[in-house]
Amino acid sequence: DSGVTQTPKHLITATGQRVTLRCSPRSGDLSVYWYQQSLDQGLQFLIQYYNGEERAKGNILERFSAQQFPDLHSELNLSSLELGDSALYFCASSPRRDNWEQYFGPGTRLTVT
Amino acid sequence: EDKVVQSPLSLVVHEGDTVTLNCSYEVTNFRSLLWYKQEKKAPTFLFMLTSSGIEKKSGRLSSILDKKELFSILNITATQTGDSAIYLCAVDPTTSGTYKYIFGTGTRLKVLA
């Protein structure tokens, strides 16, 4: 158990809908990273937050947005969902903004039908 | 375009065998290379490599980086069924403080009893 929690575990929704994925980092960790893992694309970095501020952006679509709250939990919002958004979404945390030793949560499996 | 290529895509071995997994990369800049093990769900951190020729070791696992030839290998000796997993390699192609890891698609290892 990494200490990172993610909810929900599974999510099934229809195309065009909007969902929110939630992540609580390990106690004391200030950085949160979001990843998308699909069968054909592998693991892709989406976005990083450090202490409430956006720190780095990867391959995140404009339909997706994220934020980190004062209590350091983070939410990833996915809107206008398409079938291709079906994937496993991981959150990871680390204590510092450039710490490469990241601890991954169990993931949220999103299925768009 | 920055890319990370892992080989083989998949391999099956018997317990006790030694395996070598490869990760080659082409990036504009290089900062670090990470290895992760992904079993059922979330990846777990194995090694971070930044310097050529320095072997990192953890039990039966070891890894080394060659920055001249742009590759890294992950060795697992005396494999056990518990080593069955997907092994992911990721490269950070940035030299600034921002973070932007690029992941390979992984090598799927299956160890038979």
PDB file of C-alpha atoms in Angstrom:
ATOM      1  CA  ASP A   1       0.000   0.000   0.000  1.00  0.00           C
ATOM      2  CA  SER A   2       1.641   3.221  -1.196  1.00  0.00           C
ATOM      3  CA  GLY A   3      -0.415   5.546   1.000  1.00  0.00           C
ATOM      4  CA  VAL A   4      -1.950   7.238  -2.043  1.00  0.00           C
ATOM      5  CA  THR A   5      -5.696   6.797  -2.345  1.00  0.00           C
ATOM      6  CA  GLN A   6      -7.881   7.230  -5.372  1.00  0.00           C
ATOM      7  CA  THR A   7     -11.639   7.206  -5.748  1.00  0.00           C
ATOM      8  CA  PRO A   8     -13.648   5.804  -7.316  1.00  0.00           C
ATOM      9  CA  LYS A   9     -12.062   2.458  -8.215  1.00  0.00           C
ATOM     10  CA  HIS A  10     -14.186   1.968 -11.288  1.00  0.00           C
ATOM     11  CA  LEU A  11     -16.347   4.351 -13.258  1.00  0.00           C
ATOM     12  CA  ILE A  12     -18.588   3.560 -16.198  1.00  0.00           C
ATOM     13  CA  THR A  13     -20.171   6.437 -18.020  1.00  0.00           C
ATOM     14  CA  ALA A  14     -21.523   7.398 -21.416  1.00  0.00           C
ATOM     15  CA  THR A  15     -19.931   9.487 -24.150  1.00  0.00           C
ATOM     16  CA  GLY A  16     -20.377  13.199 -23.740  1.00  0.00           C
ATOM     17  CA  GLN A  17     -20.497  13.023 -19.959  1.00  0.00           C
ATOM     18  CA  ARG A  18     -18.196  14.588 -17.395  1.00  0.00           C
ATOM     19  CA  VAL A  19     -16.504  12.817 -14.485  1.00  0.00           C
ATOM     20  CA  THR A  20     -14.257  13.774 -11.584  1.00  0.00           C
ATOM     21  CA  LEU A  21     -11.496  11.541 -10.288  1.00  0.00           C
ATOM     22  CA  ARG A  22     -10.131  12.186  -6.843  1.00  0.00           C
ATOM     23  CA  CYS A  23      -6.687  11.579  -5.364  1.00  0.00           C
ATOM     24  CA  SER A  24      -5.335  11.939  -1.840  1.00  0.00           C
ATOM     25  CA  PRO A  25      -1.528  11.959  -1.731  1.00  0.00           C
ATOM     26  CA  ARG A  26       0.622  10.360   0.950  1.00  0.00           C
ATOM     27  CA  SER A  27       0.682  12.318   4.153  1.00  0.00           C
ATOM     28  CA  GLY A  28       3.168  15.163   3.787  1.00  0.00           C
ATOM     29  CA  ASP A  29       3.651  14.850   0.024  1.00  0.00           C
ATOM     30  CA  LEU A  30       3.259  18.160  -1.774  1.00  0.00           C
ATOM     31  CA  SER A  31       3.455  16.987  -5.392  1.00  0.00           C
ATOM     32  CA  VAL A  32       0.680  15.178  -7.193  1.00  0.00           C
ATOM     33  CA  TYR A  33       1.002  13.738 -10.673  1.00  0.00           C
ATOM     34  CA  TRP A  34      -1.748  12.396 -12.930  1.00  0.00           C
ATOM     35  CA  TYR A  35      -1.186   9.671 -15.532  1.00  0.00           C
ATOM     36  CA  GLN A  36      -3.322   7.921 -18.095  1.00  0.00           C
ATOM     37  CA  GLN A  37      -2.651   4.319 -19.039  1.00  0.00           C
ATOM     38  CA  SER A  38      -4.386   2.766 -21.993  1.00  0.00           C
ATOM     39  CA  LEU A  39      -3.615  -0.467 -23.791  1.00  0.00           C
ATOM     40  CA  ASP A  40      -2.416   1.157 -26.985  1.00  0.00           C
ATOM     41  CA  GLN A  41      -0.640   4.192 -25.529  1.00  0.00           C
ATOM     42  CA  GLY A  42       1.064   2.887 -22.428  1.00  0.00           C
ATOM     43  CA  LEU A  43       1.550   5.148 -19.418  1.00  0.00           C
ATOM     44  CA  GLN A  44       1.336   8.856 -20.231  1.00  0.00           C
ATOM     45  CA  PHE A  45       2.025  11.764 -17.941  1.00  0.00           C
ATOM     46  CA  LEU A  46      -0.818  14.255 -17.871  1.00  0.00           C
ATOM     47  CA  ILE A  47      -0.108  16.973 -15.323  1.00  0.00           C
ATOM     48  CA  GLN A  48       1.711  17.773 -12.097  1.00  0.00           C
ATOM     49  CA  TYR A  49       0.733  20.005  -9.189  1.00  0.00           C
ATOM     50  CA  TYR A  50       3.016  21.148  -6.422  1.00  0.00           C
ATOM     51  CA  ASN A  51       1.535  22.676  -3.290  1.00  0.00           C
ATOM     52  CA  GLY A  52      -1.552  23.855  -5.112  1.00  0.00           C
ATOM     53  CA  GLU A  53       0.152  25.231  -8.211  1.00  0.00           C
ATOM     54  CA  GLU A  54       0.364  23.660 -11.637  1.00  0.00           C
ATOM     55  CA  ARG A  55       3.998  22.671 -12.129  1.00  0.00           C
ATOM     56  CA  ALA A  56       4.227  20.758 -15.395  1.00  0.00           C
ATOM     57  CA  LYS A  57       1.964  19.703 -18.209  1.00  0.00           C
ATOM     58  CA  GLY A  58       2.252  16.613 -20.327  1.00  0.00           C
ATOM     59  CA  ASN A  59      -0.122  15.175 -22.881  1.00  0.00           C
ATOM     60  CA  ILE A  60      -3.286  16.496 -21.299  1.00  0.00           C
ATOM     61  CA  LEU A  61      -6.241  17.212 -23.568  1.00  0.00           C
ATOM     62  CA  GLU A  62      -8.063  20.516 -23.356  1.00  0.00           C
ATOM     63  CA  ARG A  63     -11.199  18.623 -22.301  1.00  0.00           C
ATOM     64  CA  PHE A  64      -9.321  17.555 -19.181  1.00  0.00           C
ATOM     65  CA  SER A  65      -8.460  19.781 -16.253  1.00  0.00           C
ATOM     66  CA  ALA A  66      -7.097  19.284 -12.782  1.00  0.00           C
ATOM     67  CA  GLN A  67      -6.558  21.150  -9.570  1.00  0.00           C
ATOM     68  CA  GLN A  68      -4.919  20.661  -6.216  1.00  0.00           C
ATOM     69  CA  PHE A  69      -6.711  21.943  -3.159  1.00  0.00           C
ATOM     70  CA  PRO A  70      -5.302  23.528   0.023  1.00  0.00           C
ATOM     71  CA  ASP A  71      -5.508  20.181   1.811  1.00  0.00           C
ATOM     72  CA  LEU A  72      -3.332  18.826  -1.062  1.00  0.00           C
ATOM     73  CA  HIS A  73      -5.869  16.412  -2.468  1.00  0.00           C
ATOM     74  CA  SER A  74      -6.293  16.663  -6.196  1.00  0.00           C
ATOM     75  CA  GLU A  75      -9.095  16.185  -8.682  1.00  0.00           C
ATOM     76  CA  LEU A  76      -8.908  15.374 -12.364  1.00  0.00           C
ATOM     77  CA  ASN A  77     -11.941  16.473 -14.354  1.00  0.00           C
ATOM     78  CA  LEU A  78     -12.671  14.816 -17.679  1.00  0.00           C
ATOM     79  CA  SER A  79     -15.408  16.318 -19.833  1.00  0.00           C
ATOM     80  CA  SER A  80     -17.096  15.608 -23.159  1.00  0.00           C
ATOM     81  CA  LEU A  81     -15.935  12.054 -22.745  1.00  0.00           C
ATOM     82  CA  GLU A  82     -15.113   9.963 -25.787  1.00  0.00           C
ATOM     83  CA  LEU A  83     -14.696   6.214 -26.146  1.00  0.00           C
ATOM     84  CA  GLY A  84     -10.954   6.709 -26.442  1.00  0.00           C
ATOM     85  CA  ASP A  85     -10.806   8.188 -22.943  1.00  0.00           C
ATOM     86  CA  SER A  86     -11.410   4.727 -21.495  1.00  0.00           C
ATOM     87  CA  ALA A  87      -8.263   3.967 -19.538  1.00  0.00           C
ATOM     88  CA  LEU A  88      -6.728   3.510 -16.127  1.00  0.00           C
ATOM     89  CA  TYR A  89      -6.003   6.858 -14.502  1.00  0.00           C
ATOM     90  CA  PHE A  90      -3.255   6.898 -11.908  1.00  0.00           C
ATOM     91  CA  CYS A  91      -2.353   9.509  -9.401  1.00  0.00           C
ATOM     92  CA  ALA A  92       1.111   9.566  -7.829  1.00  0.00           C
ATOM     93  CA  SER A  93       2.650  11.698  -5.132  1.00  0.00           C
ATOM     94  CA  SER A  94       6.118  12.683  -4.015  1.00  0.00           C
ATOM     95  CA  PRO A  95       7.372  14.888  -1.203  1.00  0.00           C
ATOM     96  CA  ARG A  96       9.127  17.503  -3.337  1.00  0.00           C
ATOM     97  CA  ARG A  97       8.440  19.153  -6.651  1.00  0.00           C
ATOM     98  CA  ASP A  98      11.236  17.377  -8.506  1.00  0.00           C
ATOM     99  CA  ASN A  99      11.299  14.107  -6.677  1.00  0.00           C
ATOM    100  CA  TRP A 100      11.448  11.242  -9.104  1.00  0.00           C
ATOM    101  CA  GLU A 101      10.565   8.620  -6.543  1.00  0.00           C
ATOM    102  CA  GLN A 102       6.848   8.690  -6.957  1.00  0.00           C
ATOM    103  CA  TYR A 103       4.293   6.599  -5.126  1.00  0.00           C
ATOM    104  CA  PHE A 104       1.383   5.528  -7.230  1.00  0.00           C
ATOM    105  CA  GLY A 105      -2.209   5.086  -6.136  1.00  0.00           C
ATOM    106  CA  PRO A 106      -4.251   2.046  -7.152  1.00  0.00           C
ATOM    107  CA  GLY A 107      -5.817   3.848 -10.099  1.00  0.00           C
ATOM    108  CA  THR A 108      -9.338   4.572 -11.293  1.00  0.00           C
ATOM    109  CA  ARG A 109     -10.568   2.523 -14.209  1.00  0.00           C
ATOM    110  CA  LEU A 110     -12.764   4.628 -16.460  1.00  0.00           C
ATOM    111  CA  THR A 111     -14.937   2.973 -19.064  1.00  0.00           C
ATOM    112  CA  VAL A 112     -16.758   5.185 -21.523  1.00  0.00           C
ATOM    113  CA  THR A 113     -19.606   3.447 -23.368  1.00  0.00           C
TER     114      THR A 113
ATOM    115  CA  GLU B   1      10.374  13.522 -31.318  1.00  0.00           C
ATOM    116  CA  ASP B   2      11.465  12.168 -27.942  1.00  0.00           C
ATOM    117  CA  LYS B   3      10.842   8.458 -27.552  1.00  0.00           C
ATOM    118  CA  VAL B   4      11.530   5.494 -25.312  1.00  0.00           C
ATOM    119  CA  VAL B   5      11.585   1.950 -26.693  1.00  0.00           C
ATOM    120  CA  GLN B   6      11.623  -1.169 -24.563  1.00  0.00           C
ATOM    121  CA  SER B   7      12.498  -4.659 -25.663  1.00  0.00           C
ATOM    122  CA  PRO B   8      11.529  -7.373 -25.720  1.00  0.00           C
ATOM    123  CA  LEU B   9       7.810  -6.643 -25.596  1.00  0.00           C
ATOM    124  CA  SER B  10       7.199  -9.854 -23.737  1.00  0.00           C
ATOM    125  CA  LEU B  11       9.129 -12.862 -22.487  1.00  0.00           C
ATOM    126  CA  VAL B  12       8.432 -16.076 -20.653  1.00  0.00           C
ATOM    127  CA  VAL B  13      11.110 -17.766 -18.566  1.00  0.00           C
ATOM    128  CA  HIS B  14      11.361 -20.470 -15.942  1.00  0.00           C
ATOM    129  CA  GLU B  15      12.102 -19.858 -12.305  1.00  0.00           C
ATOM    130  CA  GLY B  16      15.819 -19.534 -11.711  1.00  0.00           C
ATOM    131  CA  ASP B  17      16.567 -18.013 -15.109  1.00  0.00           C
ATOM    132  CA  THR B  18      18.281 -14.651 -15.487  1.00  0.00           C
ATOM    133  CA  VAL B  19      16.636 -12.029 -17.668  1.00  0.00           C
ATOM    134  CA  THR B  20      17.829  -8.782 -19.192  1.00  0.00           C
ATOM    135  CA  LEU B  21      15.348  -6.099 -20.156  1.00  0.00           C
ATOM    136  CA  ASN B  22      16.348  -3.276 -22.446  1.00  0.00           C
ATOM    137  CA  CYS B  23      15.342   0.344 -22.627  1.00  0.00           C
ATOM    138  CA  SER B  24      16.682   2.616 -25.349  1.00  0.00           C
ATOM    139  CA  TYR B  25      15.842   6.249 -25.733  1.00  0.00           C
ATOM    140  CA  GLU B  26      16.126   9.169 -28.096  1.00  0.00           C
ATOM    141  CA  VAL B  27      15.632  12.492 -26.365  1.00  0.00           C
ATOM    142  CA  THR B  28      16.783  16.031 -26.969  1.00  0.00           C
ATOM    143  CA  ASN B  29      18.088  16.345 -23.437  1.00  0.00           C
ATOM    144  CA  PHE B  30      18.505  13.799 -20.708  1.00  0.00           C
ATOM    145  CA  ARG B  31      18.046  14.180 -17.008  1.00  0.00           C
ATOM    146  CA  SER B  32      17.243  10.774 -15.575  1.00  0.00           C
ATOM    147  CA  LEU B  33      15.871   7.319 -16.317  1.00  0.00           C
ATOM    148  CA  LEU B  34      13.515   5.399 -14.078  1.00  0.00           C
ATOM    149  CA  TRP B  35      12.526   1.757 -13.872  1.00  0.00           C
ATOM    150  CA  TYR B  36       9.154   0.700 -12.465  1.00  0.00           C
ATOM    151  CA  LYS B  37       7.535  -2.672 -11.832  1.00  0.00           C
ATOM    152  CA  GLN B  38       3.822  -2.885 -12.507  1.00  0.00           C
ATOM    153  CA  GLU B  39       1.980  -5.943 -11.251  1.00  0.00           C
ATOM    154  CA  LYS B  40      -1.775  -5.990 -11.057  1.00  0.00           C
ATOM    155  CA  LYS B  41      -2.247  -2.287 -10.602  1.00  0.00           C
ATOM    156  CA  ALA B  42      -0.008   0.635  -9.750  1.00  0.00           C
ATOM    157  CA  PRO B  43       3.646   0.872 -10.791  1.00  0.00           C
ATOM    158  CA  THR B  44       6.179   0.653  -7.994  1.00  0.00           C
ATOM    159  CA  PHE B  45       9.488   2.445  -8.184  1.00  0.00           C
ATOM    160  CA  LEU B  46      12.624   0.346  -8.686  1.00  0.00           C
ATOM    161  CA  PHE B  47      15.564   2.528  -9.697  1.00  0.00           C
ATOM    162  CA  MET B  48      16.531   5.989 -10.790  1.00  0.00           C
ATOM    163  CA  LEU B  49      19.645   6.355 -12.935  1.00  0.00           C
ATOM    164  CA  THR B  50      21.392   9.561 -13.857  1.00  0.00           C
ATOM    165  CA  SER B  51      25.039   8.625 -14.402  1.00  0.00           C
ATOM    166  CA  SER B  52      26.605   6.269 -16.905  1.00  0.00           C
ATOM    167  CA  GLY B  53      28.268   3.094 -15.765  1.00  0.00           C
ATOM    168  CA  ILE B  54      27.123   3.130 -12.150  1.00  0.00           C
ATOM    169  CA  GLU B  55      25.175   0.011 -11.310  1.00  0.00           C
ATOM    170  CA  LYS B  56      22.197   0.291  -9.010  1.00  0.00           C
ATOM    171  CA  LYS B  57      21.344  -2.882  -7.162  1.00  0.00           C
ATOM    172  CA  SER B  58      18.463  -4.083  -5.056  1.00  0.00           C
ATOM    173  CA  GLY B  59      18.466  -7.746  -4.157  1.00  0.00           C
ATOM    174  CA  ARG B  60      18.259  -9.782  -7.344  1.00  0.00           C
ATOM    175  CA  LEU B  61      17.577  -6.717  -9.457  1.00  0.00           C
ATOM    176  CA  SER B  62      20.217  -4.440 -10.908  1.00  0.00           C
ATOM    177  CA  SER B  63      20.294  -1.734 -13.510  1.00  0.00           C
ATOM    178  CA  ILE B  64      22.873   0.276 -15.394  1.00  0.00           C
ATOM    179  CA  LEU B  65      22.779   3.233 -17.753  1.00  0.00           C
ATOM    180  CA  ASP B  66      24.871   3.935 -20.836  1.00  0.00           C
ATOM    181  CA  LYS B  67      24.457   7.599 -21.773  1.00  0.00           C
ATOM    182  CA  LYS B  68      26.771   7.302 -24.754  1.00  0.00           C
ATOM    183  CA  GLU B  69      24.786   4.514 -26.404  1.00  0.00           C
ATOM    184  CA  LEU B  70      21.483   5.823 -24.977  1.00  0.00           C
ATOM    185  CA  PHE B  71      20.190   2.752 -23.258  1.00  0.00           C
ATOM    186  CA  SER B  72      19.673   1.100 -19.919  1.00  0.00           C
ATOM    187  CA  ILE B  73      19.306  -2.531 -18.919  1.00  0.00           C
ATOM    188  CA  LEU B  74      17.471  -4.095 -16.036  1.00  0.00           C
ATOM    189  CA  ASN B  75      18.772  -7.472 -14.918  1.00  0.00           C
ATOM    190  CA  ILE B  76      16.871  -9.926 -12.780  1.00  0.00           C
ATOM    191  CA  THR B  77      18.802 -12.963 -11.581  1.00  0.00           C
ATOM    192  CA  ALA B  78      17.367 -16.198 -10.171  1.00  0.00           C
ATOM    193  CA  THR B  79      13.871 -15.160 -11.255  1.00  0.00           C
ATOM    194  CA  GLN B  80      10.857 -16.101  -9.159  1.00  0.00           C
ATOM    195  CA  THR B  81       7.171 -16.286 -10.041  1.00  0.00           C
ATOM    196  CA  GLY B  82       6.700 -13.083  -8.038  1.00  0.00           C
ATOM    197  CA  ASP B  83       8.827 -11.247 -10.588  1.00  0.00           C
ATOM    198  CA  SER B  84       6.049 -11.696 -13.147  1.00  0.00           C
ATOM    199  CA  ALA B  85       4.975  -8.168 -14.031  1.00  0.00           C
ATOM    200  CA  ILE B  86       5.262  -5.430 -16.600  1.00  0.00           C
ATOM    201  CA  TYR B  87       8.521  -3.527 -16.285  1.00  0.00           C
ATOM    202  CA  LEU B  88       8.331   0.102 -17.333  1.00  0.00           C
ATOM    203  CA  CYS B  89      11.163   2.410 -18.245  1.00  0.00           C
ATOM    204  CA  ALA B  90      10.751   6.197 -18.262  1.00  0.00           C
ATOM    205  CA  VAL B  91      13.086   8.994 -19.319  1.00  0.00           C
ATOM    206  CA  ASP B  92      12.987  12.635 -18.259  1.00  0.00           C
ATOM    207  CA  PRO B  93      14.048  14.639 -21.319  1.00  0.00           C
ATOM    208  CA  THR B  94      14.143  17.982 -19.541  1.00  0.00           C
ATOM    209  CA  THR B  95      17.009  19.834 -17.982  1.00  0.00           C
ATOM    210  CA  SER B  96      14.915  22.509 -16.354  1.00  0.00           C
ATOM    211  CA  GLY B  97      13.021  22.164 -13.110  1.00  0.00           C
ATOM    212  CA  THR B  98       9.862  20.983 -14.815  1.00  0.00           C
ATOM    213  CA  TYR B  99       8.956  17.369 -15.107  1.00  0.00           C
ATOM    214  CA  LYS B 100       7.998  15.487 -18.227  1.00  0.00           C
ATOM    215  CA  TYR B 101       8.682  11.762 -18.088  1.00  0.00           C
ATOM    216  CA  ILE B 102       8.177   9.728 -21.235  1.00  0.00           C
ATOM    217  CA  PHE B 103       7.331   6.080 -20.652  1.00  0.00           C
ATOM    218  CA  GLY B 104       8.052   3.091 -22.824  1.00  0.00           C
ATOM    219  CA  THR B 105       5.243   0.612 -23.421  1.00  0.00           C
ATOM    220  CA  GLY B 106       6.863  -1.881 -21.089  1.00  0.00           C
ATOM    221  CA  THR B 107       8.199  -5.414 -21.136  1.00  0.00           C
ATOM    222  CA  ARG B 108       5.806  -8.069 -19.916  1.00  0.00           C
ATOM    223  CA  LEU B 109       7.701 -10.752 -17.991  1.00  0.00           C
ATOM    224  CA  LYS B 110       6.129 -14.050 -17.047  1.00  0.00           C
ATOM    225  CA  VAL B 111       8.061 -16.436 -14.819  1.00  0.00           C
ATOM    226  CA  LEU B 112       6.857 -20.036 -14.802  1.00  0.00           C
ATOM    227  CA  ALA B 113       7.253 -22.302 -11.779  1.00  0.00           C
TER     228      ALA B 113
END
